[in-house]
Amino acid sequence: MTHDRKETVPVWTLATGDVRVPSLTGDEPMTAERLAELRSVLAGLAEEPIATLEVHPLPGRLDRGQGIPLDAASPLAQHLSQLITQSARNSVTSATVDGEGLYRMVIPAKVAAQFGQGVIRPMAAKGAAGCFRGALVDSTGKIAGAAKFMPVGQAATAGAVGGAGATAGVAVGGTAMLTVAAPLVLMAVAVGVSAHADGRRQQAIEHITELLEQLQEQELEKEQSALDGCRDAIDKATAVLLDQGKPGASLGLDSAVHAINSALGTADRRLAKWQRALDKLPEGQAVDLGTLTKSFPGIDNPGGIFQAHLELATLAIALKRRVVVLQAVEHAQTHPGNLFANFTRALKRDQQRLEDLESSIIGVLVRLSKLELARPQGLRPPVFTNAEVDRLMRAAHRIHQLGDGVVVDNRPTDVAIEIARDEDGSVVVFPALPASA
């Protein structure tokens, strides 16, 4: 999507607490580069998390199936509507904002790290190497093109700071124009991260289904069924929590969490076996393919058991990420006076195990990708059939590819959460992604 160069894009600066920072926005239009600089400065100066919210026209083509829909009565939709209404009432700048559009919340890297730097990673689009899933369809990946960003001024309103039901307000006392909107930021982060995790779950399910159709492994099919059966409970608990309710035992979330934790335990055990097997290999020497496949069955085959084990681990991690977000939201809403701080603390603490597991799996894949395969043993003099040569070459290529596409740099990046809002006030929240994706 590319906007006209003369188009003005309203942008709000959202704080999650009553903070004081030097006035940096002014009332003049900004470039996209200047806005990015502003985010970094505000993140460094403010004691509370700060985000920006832009509003763009809805694209003609928008795959809403990737996001999580919320009706107009949901807290997130109400907080967004309230922000729009109050801003339009008190600012000439935002008078042209009618509410319908694609709202893009960008959270700086420093803030994104507070809710787990391993949470947000690009999701490759199926059948399109190097492409990412996202709400927008432009080829450049730039949402605003050369549009101008105009800061939106606000006036102070009642209930500026408070719990999940608080209204938006403005931080006062000589500060920059910072709308205090902790509930809106919290809900956007929670739904965006949940949608991102569910996107990874869908990808894993697609891959596992294809693999198990080839392998016909009943035990692995049972593992998949147990994990995929957790989705219904998680979806219902998500809906209840995002309506600021409290999920009860009848939703089945407890049993779902047990199944997910069991799958993570299985992934931990498999990971430990892989690490021990790699540690036993002679350092700096070529490895026989037969020796390698004993510890990593099917590693020379893109549809092998080893790949299925990797996808099952990915599925368990994705489901657990959704559960962790739910637990963090519940914790934050239980303590409304310190809403966003509780959310980030709970989320970051529980994410650590998942980050360690995912990083360790990536470490195994990188180590495997660097292995050199030896010639088959036991042949004196070495005589190879064409089939043996082809298999060895395919296996070498396959093993070297294991390291392709893995994310070994966990440095936090700016995170973008896109929200499509219709005229009736209902919204669709798309998966949170790196802002540069």
PDB file of C-alpha atoms in Angstrom, residues 9 11 13 24-26 28-36 38 146-151:
ATOM      1  CA  VAL A   9      -1.272  10.596   8.805  1.00  0.00           C
ATOM      2  CA  VAL A  11      -0.247   9.860  15.069  1.00  0.00           C
ATOM      3  CA  THR A  13       1.836   9.140  21.447  1.00  0.00           C
ATOM      4  CA  LEU A  24       9.585  16.571  21.583  1.00  0.00           C
ATOM      5  CA  THR A  25       6.665  16.306  19.203  1.00  0.00           C
ATOM      6  CA  GLY A  26       5.618  19.888  18.638  1.00  0.00           C
ATOM      7  CA  GLU A  28       4.543  20.223  12.917  1.00  0.00           C
ATOM      8  CA  PRO A  29       4.351  17.258  10.493  1.00  0.00           C
ATOM      9  CA  MET A  30       7.066  14.621  10.776  1.00  0.00           C
ATOM     10  CA  THR A  31       8.682  12.189   8.381  1.00  0.00           C
ATOM     11  CA  ALA A  32       8.651   8.439   9.042  1.00  0.00           C
ATOM     12  CA  GLU A  33      12.348   8.659   9.958  1.00  0.00           C
ATOM     13  CA  ARG A  34      11.690  11.464  12.445  1.00  0.00           C
ATOM     14  CA  LEU A  35       8.849   9.470  13.997  1.00  0.00           C
ATOM     15  CA  ALA A  36      11.143   6.464  14.445  1.00  0.00           C
ATOM     16  CA  LEU A  38      11.003  10.071  18.407  1.00  0.00           C
ATOM     17  CA  ALA A 146       6.164   9.249   1.977  1.00  0.00           C
ATOM     18  CA  ALA A 147       3.146  10.396   3.987  1.00  0.00           C
ATOM     19  CA  LYS A 148       3.499  13.113   6.640  1.00  0.00           C
ATOM     20  CA  PHE A 149       2.855  12.231  10.289  1.00  0.00           C
ATOM     21  CA  MET A 150       0.917  14.878  12.211  1.00  0.00           C
ATOM     22  CA  PRO A 151       0.972  14.713  16.036  1.00  0.00           C
TER      23      PRO A 151
END
